[in-house]
Each structure stands twice: as structure tokens, then as C-alpha cells.
Coordinates of C-alpha atoms and ligand atoms in Angstrom, one line a residue:
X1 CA -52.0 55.6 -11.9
X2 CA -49.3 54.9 -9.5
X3 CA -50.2 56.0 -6.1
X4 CA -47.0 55.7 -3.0
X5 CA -48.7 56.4 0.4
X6 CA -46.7 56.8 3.6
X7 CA -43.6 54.2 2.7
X8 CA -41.5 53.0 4.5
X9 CA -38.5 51.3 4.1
X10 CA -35.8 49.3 6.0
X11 CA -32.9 47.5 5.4
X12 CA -32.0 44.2 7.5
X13 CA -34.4 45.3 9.9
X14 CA -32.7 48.1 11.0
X15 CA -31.8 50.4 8.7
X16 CA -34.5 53.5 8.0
X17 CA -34.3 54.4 4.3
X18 CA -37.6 56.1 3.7
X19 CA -39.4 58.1 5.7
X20 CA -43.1 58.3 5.3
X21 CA -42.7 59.2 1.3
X22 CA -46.0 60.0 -0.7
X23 CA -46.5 60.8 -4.2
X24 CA -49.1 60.4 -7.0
X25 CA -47.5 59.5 -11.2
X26 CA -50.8 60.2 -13.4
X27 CA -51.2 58.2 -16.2
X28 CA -49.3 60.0 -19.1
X29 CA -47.3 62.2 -17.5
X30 CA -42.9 62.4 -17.0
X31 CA -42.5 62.7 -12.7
X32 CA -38.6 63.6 -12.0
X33 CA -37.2 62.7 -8.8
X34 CA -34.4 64.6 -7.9
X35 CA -32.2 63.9 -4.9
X36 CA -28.9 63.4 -4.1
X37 CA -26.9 60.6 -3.7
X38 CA -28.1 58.0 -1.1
X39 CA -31.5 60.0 -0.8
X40 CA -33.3 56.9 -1.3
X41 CA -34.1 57.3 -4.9
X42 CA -33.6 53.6 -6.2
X43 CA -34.7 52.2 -3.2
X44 CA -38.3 53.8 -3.8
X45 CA -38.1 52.3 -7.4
X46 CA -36.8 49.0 -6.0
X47 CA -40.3 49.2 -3.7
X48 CA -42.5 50.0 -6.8
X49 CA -40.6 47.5 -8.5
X50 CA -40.8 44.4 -6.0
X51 CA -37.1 44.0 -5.8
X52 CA -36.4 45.2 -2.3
X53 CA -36.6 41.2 -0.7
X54 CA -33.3 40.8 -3.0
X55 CA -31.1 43.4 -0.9
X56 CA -32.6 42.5 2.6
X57 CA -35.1 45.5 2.5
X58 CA -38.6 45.7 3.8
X59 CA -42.1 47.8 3.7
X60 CA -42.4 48.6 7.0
X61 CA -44.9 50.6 6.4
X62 CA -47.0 52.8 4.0
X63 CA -48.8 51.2 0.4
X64 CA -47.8 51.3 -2.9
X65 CA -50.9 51.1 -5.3
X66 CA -50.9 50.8 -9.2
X67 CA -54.4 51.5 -11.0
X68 CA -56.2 51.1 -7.8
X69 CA -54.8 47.8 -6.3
X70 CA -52.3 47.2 -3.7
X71 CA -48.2 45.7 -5.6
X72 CA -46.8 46.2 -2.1
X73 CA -46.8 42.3 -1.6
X74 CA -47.0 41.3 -5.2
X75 CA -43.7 39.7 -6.5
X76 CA -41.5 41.3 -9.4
X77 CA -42.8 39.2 -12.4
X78 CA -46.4 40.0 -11.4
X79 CA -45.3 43.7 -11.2
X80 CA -43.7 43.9 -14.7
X81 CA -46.9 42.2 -16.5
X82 CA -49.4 44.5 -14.5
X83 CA -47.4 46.7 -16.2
X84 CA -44.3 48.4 -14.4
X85 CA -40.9 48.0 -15.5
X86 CA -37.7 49.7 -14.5
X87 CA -34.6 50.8 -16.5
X88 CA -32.0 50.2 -13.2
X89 CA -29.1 52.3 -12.5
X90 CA -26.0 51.2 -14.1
X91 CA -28.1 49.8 -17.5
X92 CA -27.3 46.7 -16.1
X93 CA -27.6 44.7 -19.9
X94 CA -26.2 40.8 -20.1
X95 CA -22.6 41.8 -21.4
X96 CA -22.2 38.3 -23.3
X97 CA -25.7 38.4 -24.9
X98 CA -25.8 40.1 -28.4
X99 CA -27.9 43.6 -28.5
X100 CA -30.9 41.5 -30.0
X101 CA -30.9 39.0 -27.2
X102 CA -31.0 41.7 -24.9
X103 CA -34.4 43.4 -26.4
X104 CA -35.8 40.0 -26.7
X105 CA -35.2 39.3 -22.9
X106 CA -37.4 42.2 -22.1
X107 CA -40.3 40.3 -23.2
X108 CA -40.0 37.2 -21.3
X109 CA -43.0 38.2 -18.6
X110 CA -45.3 38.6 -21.9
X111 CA -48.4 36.6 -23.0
X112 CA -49.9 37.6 -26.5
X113 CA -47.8 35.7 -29.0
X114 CA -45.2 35.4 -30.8
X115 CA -46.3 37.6 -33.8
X116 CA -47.0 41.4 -31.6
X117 CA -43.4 41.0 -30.0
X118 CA -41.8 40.9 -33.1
X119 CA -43.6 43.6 -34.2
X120 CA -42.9 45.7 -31.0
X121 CA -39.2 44.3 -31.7
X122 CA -39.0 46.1 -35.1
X123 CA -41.3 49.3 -33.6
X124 CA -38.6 49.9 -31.1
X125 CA -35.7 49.9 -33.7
X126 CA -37.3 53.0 -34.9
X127 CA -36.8 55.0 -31.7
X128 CA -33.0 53.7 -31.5
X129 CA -31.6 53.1 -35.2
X130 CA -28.3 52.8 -33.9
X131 CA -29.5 49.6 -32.1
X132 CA -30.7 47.8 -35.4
X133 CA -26.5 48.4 -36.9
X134 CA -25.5 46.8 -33.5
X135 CA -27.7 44.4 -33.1
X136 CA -25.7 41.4 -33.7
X137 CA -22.7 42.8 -31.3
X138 CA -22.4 41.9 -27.9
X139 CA -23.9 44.2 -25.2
X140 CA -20.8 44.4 -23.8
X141 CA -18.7 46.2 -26.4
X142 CA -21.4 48.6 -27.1
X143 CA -20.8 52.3 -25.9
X144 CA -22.3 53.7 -22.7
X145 CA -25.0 55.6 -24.5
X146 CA -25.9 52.5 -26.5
X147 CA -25.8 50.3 -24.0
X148 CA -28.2 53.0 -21.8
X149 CA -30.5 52.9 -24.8
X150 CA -30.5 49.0 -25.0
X151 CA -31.5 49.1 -21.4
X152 CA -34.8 51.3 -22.3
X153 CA -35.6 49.2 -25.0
X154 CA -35.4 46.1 -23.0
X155 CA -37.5 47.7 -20.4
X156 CA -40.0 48.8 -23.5
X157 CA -40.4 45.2 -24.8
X158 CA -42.3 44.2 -21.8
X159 CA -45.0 46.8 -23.0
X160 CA -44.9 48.6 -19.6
X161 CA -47.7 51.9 -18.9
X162 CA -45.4 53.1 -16.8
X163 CA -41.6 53.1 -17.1
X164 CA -38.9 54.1 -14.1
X165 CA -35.4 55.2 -14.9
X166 CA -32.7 55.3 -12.6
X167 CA -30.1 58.3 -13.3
X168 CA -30.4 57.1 -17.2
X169 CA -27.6 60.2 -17.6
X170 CA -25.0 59.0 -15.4
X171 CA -21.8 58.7 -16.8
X172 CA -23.0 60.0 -20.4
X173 CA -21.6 63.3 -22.6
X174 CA -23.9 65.9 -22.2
X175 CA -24.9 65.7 -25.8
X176 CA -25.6 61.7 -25.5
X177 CA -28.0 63.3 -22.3
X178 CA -29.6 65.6 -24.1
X179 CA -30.7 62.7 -27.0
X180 CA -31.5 59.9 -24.6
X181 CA -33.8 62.7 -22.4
X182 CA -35.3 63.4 -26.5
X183 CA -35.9 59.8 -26.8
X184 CA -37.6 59.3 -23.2
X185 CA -40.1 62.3 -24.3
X186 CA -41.1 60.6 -27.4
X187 CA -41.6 57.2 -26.0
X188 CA -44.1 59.5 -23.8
X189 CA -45.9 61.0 -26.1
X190 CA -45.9 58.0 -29.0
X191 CA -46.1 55.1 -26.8
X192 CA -48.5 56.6 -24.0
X193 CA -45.8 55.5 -21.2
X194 CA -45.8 57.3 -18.0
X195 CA -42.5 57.9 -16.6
X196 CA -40.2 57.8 -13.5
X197 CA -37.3 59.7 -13.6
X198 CA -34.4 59.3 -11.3
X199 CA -31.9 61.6 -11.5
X200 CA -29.3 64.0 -9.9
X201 CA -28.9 65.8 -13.6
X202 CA -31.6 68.6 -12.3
X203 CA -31.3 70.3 -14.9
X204 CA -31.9 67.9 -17.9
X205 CA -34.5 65.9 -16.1
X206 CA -36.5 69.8 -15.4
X207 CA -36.5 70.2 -19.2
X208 CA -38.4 67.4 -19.8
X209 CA -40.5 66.6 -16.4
X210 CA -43.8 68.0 -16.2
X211 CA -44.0 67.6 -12.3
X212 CA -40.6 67.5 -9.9
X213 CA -40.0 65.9 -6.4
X214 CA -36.4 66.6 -4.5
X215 CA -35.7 64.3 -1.9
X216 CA -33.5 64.7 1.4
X217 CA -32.9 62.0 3.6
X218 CA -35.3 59.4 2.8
X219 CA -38.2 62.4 2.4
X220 CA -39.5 64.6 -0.5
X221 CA -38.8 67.9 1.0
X222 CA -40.0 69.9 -2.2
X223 CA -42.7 69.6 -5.0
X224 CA -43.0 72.1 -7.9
X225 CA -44.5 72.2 -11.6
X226 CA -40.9 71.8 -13.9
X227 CA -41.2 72.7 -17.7
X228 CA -44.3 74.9 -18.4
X229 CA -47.3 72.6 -19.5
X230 CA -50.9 72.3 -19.3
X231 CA -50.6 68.5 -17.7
X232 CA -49.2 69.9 -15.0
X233 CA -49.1 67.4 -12.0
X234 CA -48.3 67.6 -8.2
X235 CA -46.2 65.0 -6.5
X236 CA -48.3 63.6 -3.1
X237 CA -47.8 65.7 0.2
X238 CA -44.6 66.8 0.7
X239 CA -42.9 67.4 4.2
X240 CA -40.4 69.9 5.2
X241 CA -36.9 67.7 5.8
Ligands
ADP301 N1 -29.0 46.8 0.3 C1 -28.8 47.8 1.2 N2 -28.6 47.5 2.5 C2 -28.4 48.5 3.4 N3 -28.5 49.8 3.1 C3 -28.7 50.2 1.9 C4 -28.9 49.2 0.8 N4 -29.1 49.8 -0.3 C5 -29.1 51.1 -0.1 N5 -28.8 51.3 1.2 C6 -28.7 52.6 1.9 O1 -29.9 53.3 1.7 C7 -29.7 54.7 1.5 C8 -30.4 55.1 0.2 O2 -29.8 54.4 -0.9 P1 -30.3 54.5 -2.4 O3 -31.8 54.2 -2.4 O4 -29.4 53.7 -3.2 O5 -30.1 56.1 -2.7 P2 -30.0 56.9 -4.0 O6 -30.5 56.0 -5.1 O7 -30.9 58.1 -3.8 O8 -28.6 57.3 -4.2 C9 -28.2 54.9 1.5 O9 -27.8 55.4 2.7 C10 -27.7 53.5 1.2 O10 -26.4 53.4 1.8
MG302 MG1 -29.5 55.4 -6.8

């Protein structure tokens, strides 16, 4: 499904982030990336993602391809309707809109009608309840865990096949970890959404990963199978950092 060959990525022309990473998401499956902090994690989700030209940052090298054709060059918009979207770091929600105006923003890239995004709109109410009670709030005052789920349903309006998640768990009680990781394993199964996952939680993202990549220095230095499944799936070629 989503196929990274070889990338490489600079910042203001000078600055080598990623060195030569490769790795392969199959369609269906939960890939964790694990890597400490300034590994280059988000910046190989900005790639995928087409937001790297906002920070300065460049593909110097390598190609990103997404059911067979080339997003290296395509802009973000195009991305999120071919059907990518990301859940950034930091959740990142409008603090002044309401929880409602949030979710609805997710589907601004969409094209068929009015009457399936309300539908999706009530759908996605049923993987976060606690959203429907808040709905009329602003974002702002919601709770970090709440505000981390409105972020996933955002990113779920847009109706994306494959989802990436940057460090969903930061800053959240374990316990709050441990549901949001439950919900990201439903959306899997029930919605058919592949997913990305960022994180330096190792341990929570193992539990529900089929396939994890760690990263060192701007390369994936180890790939191995995580929880025990039958859709078992290796990351590209990993190099020894
Ligand atoms: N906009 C930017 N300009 C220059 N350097 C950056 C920029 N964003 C990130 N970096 C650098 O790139 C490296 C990787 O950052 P990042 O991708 O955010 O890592 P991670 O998400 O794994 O913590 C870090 O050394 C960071 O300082
Ligand atoms: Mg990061």
C-alpha cells in the first residue's frame, strides 16, 4: 500500500534528517515506528504527508509511493483525498472551534455529498461517546485524552485507508493510553484503516503493532514481527546504524 524507498530528507538545504529510509505499510495492517526523540519520526510522516515544504524541508532523494503511484511531488490536499491522513503530534485541534466543528473540518478535502459525511459524522461518535457529550464545548477546554481522540476523529472524517499517528500517547495517563491504543485497534479492524504509529511508548505501541521499525539517527536500524499474528509484516530493508 504505502511503499518509502531510499528517502531522503533535508532541512534548508543543509540539514540531513533521513538517511536512505525504506519501509513497506500493507494494506490492513498497524506498522509502529519506534525511535527516540529527534530520530526523524515526524519528519518521515511530514514526507508521506506532503507537509515538509511548510518547515523548509526537502526530498532529496528516494520515492514515496501510495497504491502504486508516486505522492513524493503531489501537494497535501491531493495526498489526504488519495487517501492519507495524519493525526500530528501535539493533536493540534482549533482550540476556539467547538468539538463538532472540529470533526466536521476533517472532511473538508471530501467529494461525495453532504448526506455520507453526516453519516460518517454519527459513525464516528460510536468509537468516541465521550465526544458526542462534548460536542458542543470548545476544543480547547476538553481534556488531553479527549482532545487526542478529537484529533483521530478529525483525521477519520476525511475517510483515509491509511491513517499516521504521531506519539498519540504523549502526555496521556497510562490508562487513557491503553484505551486510545484499544480504539486505534478497532478503527483497524472495523474501518479497514491501515496504520502508522509514531511512538516512543514501545511498549504500548508492541501490544498492538503487528510489524515494528526502531529508528536511530535518521535510519531504521531494526525490524521485527511485534504482537504474535498471522498478518505478520516486515518493514523495508533495514540497515545497521
Ligand atoms: N523544520 C526543521 N528545520 C530544521 N531541522 C529540523 C526541523 N524539524 C526537525 N528538525 C530536526 O530533524 C531531526 C528529526 O526531527 P523529527 O523528525 O521531529 O524527530 P522525531 O519526531 O523522531 O522526534 C531533529 O534533529 C530535529 O531537530
Ligand atoms: Mg516527533
Amino acid at each position: 500500500m504505502l511503499q518509502i524507498n531510499n528517502l531522503e530528507v533535508v532541512y534548508s538545504d543543509i540539514i540531513l534528517v533521513l538517511r536512505g529510509i525504506s519501509l513497506t505499510v500493507s494494506d490492513r495492517s498497524i506498522i509502529a515506528f519506534l525511535g527516540s526523540n529527534g530520530a526523524g519520526k515526524t519528519t518521515t510522516l511530514k514526507a508521506i504527508s506532503g507537509l515538509l515544504e511548510y518547515e523548509d524541508g526537502e526530498i532529496k532523494k528516494g520515492a514515496i509511493e501510495f497504491d502504486g503511484r508516486p505522492i513524493h511531488k503531489m501537494d497535501p490536499q491531493e495526498i489526504v483525498r488519495l487517501g492519507i491522513t495524519q493525526v500530528p503530534e501535539g493533536r493540534r485541534v482549533f482550540a476556539e472551534l467547538t468539538v463538532e466543528e472540529n470533526i466536521r473540518v476533517g472532511s473538508h478535502t471530501r467529494r461525495d455529498g453532504k448526506a455520507v459525511v453526516a453519516r460518517d459524522y454519527e459513525r464516528i461518535f460510536g468509537y468516541f461517546p465521550i465526544l458526542r457529550e462534548r460536542r458542543r464545548l470548545q476544543a480547547g477546554f476538553c481534556s488531553g485524552g479527549e482532545q487526542q481522540m478529537l484529533a483521530i476523529a478529525r483525521a477519520l472524517m476525511a475517510r483515509p485507508s491509511l491513517m499516521m499517528l504521531d506519539e498519540p500517547s504523549l502526555g496521556l495517563a497510562p490508562l487513557l493510553v491503553g484505551e486510545i491504543f484499544g480504539m486505534i485497534r478497532r478503527i483497524n479492524e472495523e474501518e479497514q484503516v491501515s496504520i502508522l504509529l509514531v511512538e516512543q511508548n514501545a511498549v504500548m505501541a508492541l501490544a498492538v503493532s503487528s510489524t515494528a521499525t526502531s529508528w536511530r539517527a535518521g535510519r531504521s536500524s531494526s525490524t521485527a514481527p511485534a504482537r504474535s499474528s498471522s498478518e505478520t509484516r516486515t518493514c523495508g530493508s533495514s540497515t545497521s546504524a
